[in-house]
Amino acid sequence: MSVSKKVKEIAPSLTLEITAKAKKMKAEGISVIGFGAGEPDFNTPEYIINSAKKALDIGFTKYTPASGMVELKKAVCEKFEKDNNLKYDPAQIVISSGAKSSLYHAICAIVDDGDEVILPSPYWLTYPELIKLAGGVCIYVQAKKENGYKMTAEQFEKAITNKTKCLILNTPNNPTGAVYTKEEITAIANVAEKHGVYVISDEIYEKLVYDGEAHYSIAECSDYMKEHTIVINGMSKAYAMTGWRIGYLAAPIEIAKAISSMQSHTASNPCSIAQYASVTALTDVEGDKFIGEMQKVFDQRRRLMVDMLKDVEDIVCIQPKGAFYVFVNISKLFGKEFDGIKIEGSLSFADAALKKGIAVIPGVAFGADECIRLSYAISIEDIKEGLTRLISFIKELK
Ligand SMILES: Cc1ncc(COP(=O)(O)O)c(C=O)c1O
């Protein structure tokens, strides 16, 4: 039996590879501080867990409509209106098993074979694989460090050809922590409208912004943009519900309908119990309280990390404004050695750092080999210990 050409091209997740290596070392009794976490280290709040228990007790354990239960779609509409000033009809909402599924559906729904999809780089490592699976072609636009790793409207316009179908925009950004301002988003929206380019806007980290920054959705720019954007969001990051697998999207009605029928064949529907609990997550007053507290803790850790790293020689980290990652440029260390490993890029840096008991994600996974990603979804104690190790590791490089 042989694997199809399409699937053969899919790259294995580097993030998982490093995490597995670190896990193996831990199992062998070696102390490793992992900076790889891609999920909040908070438990799902009690009020959501209780709601899931209730779903089980009342027998809410059957199929739901393919695009999700109506109550959840209504709660999502209320969220969009309250947070993003966007009015949708429940028929424009599709609930899926995680935002990753929503993204794949969105790409499949609008991208034909050979269509170009513009991807600002650094990018979240899943996008290129989903684009390839859908038959699309990735067009990378290198966002500059000097611009806080944000693609400019001019760069976007230069990348557009007659084959361009859509742009994938991710703000707040994984891996860089960048948050696009309203002005930057508006300039990008103007270019999208001028050239008839659709937008898939991944806003999964919208609740995690700092330093007085505000999240702004490109769909808010104009009625035209709302009609040409698929907004992706979900429960994973905001409500510490990564394992529950609930994501959602808002799209023009014909796109939502197409995605719903696709999902009816591939998945039937997302988990009924997780959907039931998500209604409670979104509508109960406890939600905002939980998010506010989590955001404060992340902010404290973010400041600590930046403070510890900002004066370290030969590395540069740009103050992240959102999500829970710090992206660090390590290119000045290339050519140096540690314990027989020559640092030639982010992969060899990550390999060498692991020998010192620190697991970091190599930037090559995100299209930025000159960087590493450090997550602060870990405890203050681990951050302090891990960064102390990292700093002494950097000093030991010869
Ligand atoms: C940028 C981005 N989008 C989407 C997702 C997927 O989230 P979900 O758990 O809802 O599939 C992630 C998860 O890491 C992410 O970082």
Short mmCIF file of N, CA, C and O in Angstrom, two decimals, residues 140 160 164 214-215 257 312 336 363 385:
data_model
loop_
_atom_site.label_atom_id
_atom_site.label_comp_id
_atom_site.label_asym_id
_atom_site.label_seq_id
_atom_site.Cartn_x
_atom_site.Cartn_y
_atom_site.Cartn_z
N TYR A 140 4.62 32.89 0.43
CA TYR A 140 5.08 33.44 1.71
C TYR A 140 5.50 34.90 1.56
O TYR A 140 6.17 35.25 0.59
N ILE A 160 0.43 39.83 -4.59
CA ILE A 160 -0.82 39.44 -5.27
C ILE A 160 -0.59 39.22 -6.76
O ILE A 160 0.08 40.01 -7.43
N THR A 164 -4.08 34.73 -7.07
CA THR A 164 -4.29 34.85 -5.62
C THR A 164 -5.76 34.66 -5.25
O THR A 164 -6.63 35.35 -5.81
N ALA A 214 -5.43 46.42 21.52
CA ALA A 214 -6.79 45.91 21.35
C ALA A 214 -6.81 45.03 20.12
O ALA A 214 -6.16 45.33 19.12
N HIS A 215 -7.53 43.93 20.21
CA HIS A 215 -7.67 43.08 19.04
C HIS A 215 -8.69 43.70 18.09
O HIS A 215 -9.74 44.17 18.52
N LYS A 257 -22.88 27.36 4.46
CA LYS A 257 -23.70 26.20 4.03
C LYS A 257 -22.83 25.09 3.44
O LYS A 257 -22.99 23.92 3.72
N VAL A 312 20.36 40.25 27.32
CA VAL A 312 21.28 39.15 27.02
C VAL A 312 21.95 39.43 25.67
O VAL A 312 21.28 39.72 24.68
N LYS A 336 28.68 29.27 16.33
CA LYS A 336 29.26 28.88 17.62
C LYS A 336 28.97 27.40 17.89
O LYS A 336 28.20 26.77 17.16
N GLY A 363 12.57 27.95 15.25
CA GLY A 363 11.80 28.84 14.39
C GLY A 363 11.61 28.34 12.97
O GLY A 363 10.70 28.76 12.27
N GLU A 385 13.78 29.32 36.13
CA GLU A 385 14.80 28.27 36.04
C GLU A 385 15.22 28.04 34.58
O GLU A 385 16.40 27.96 34.26
#
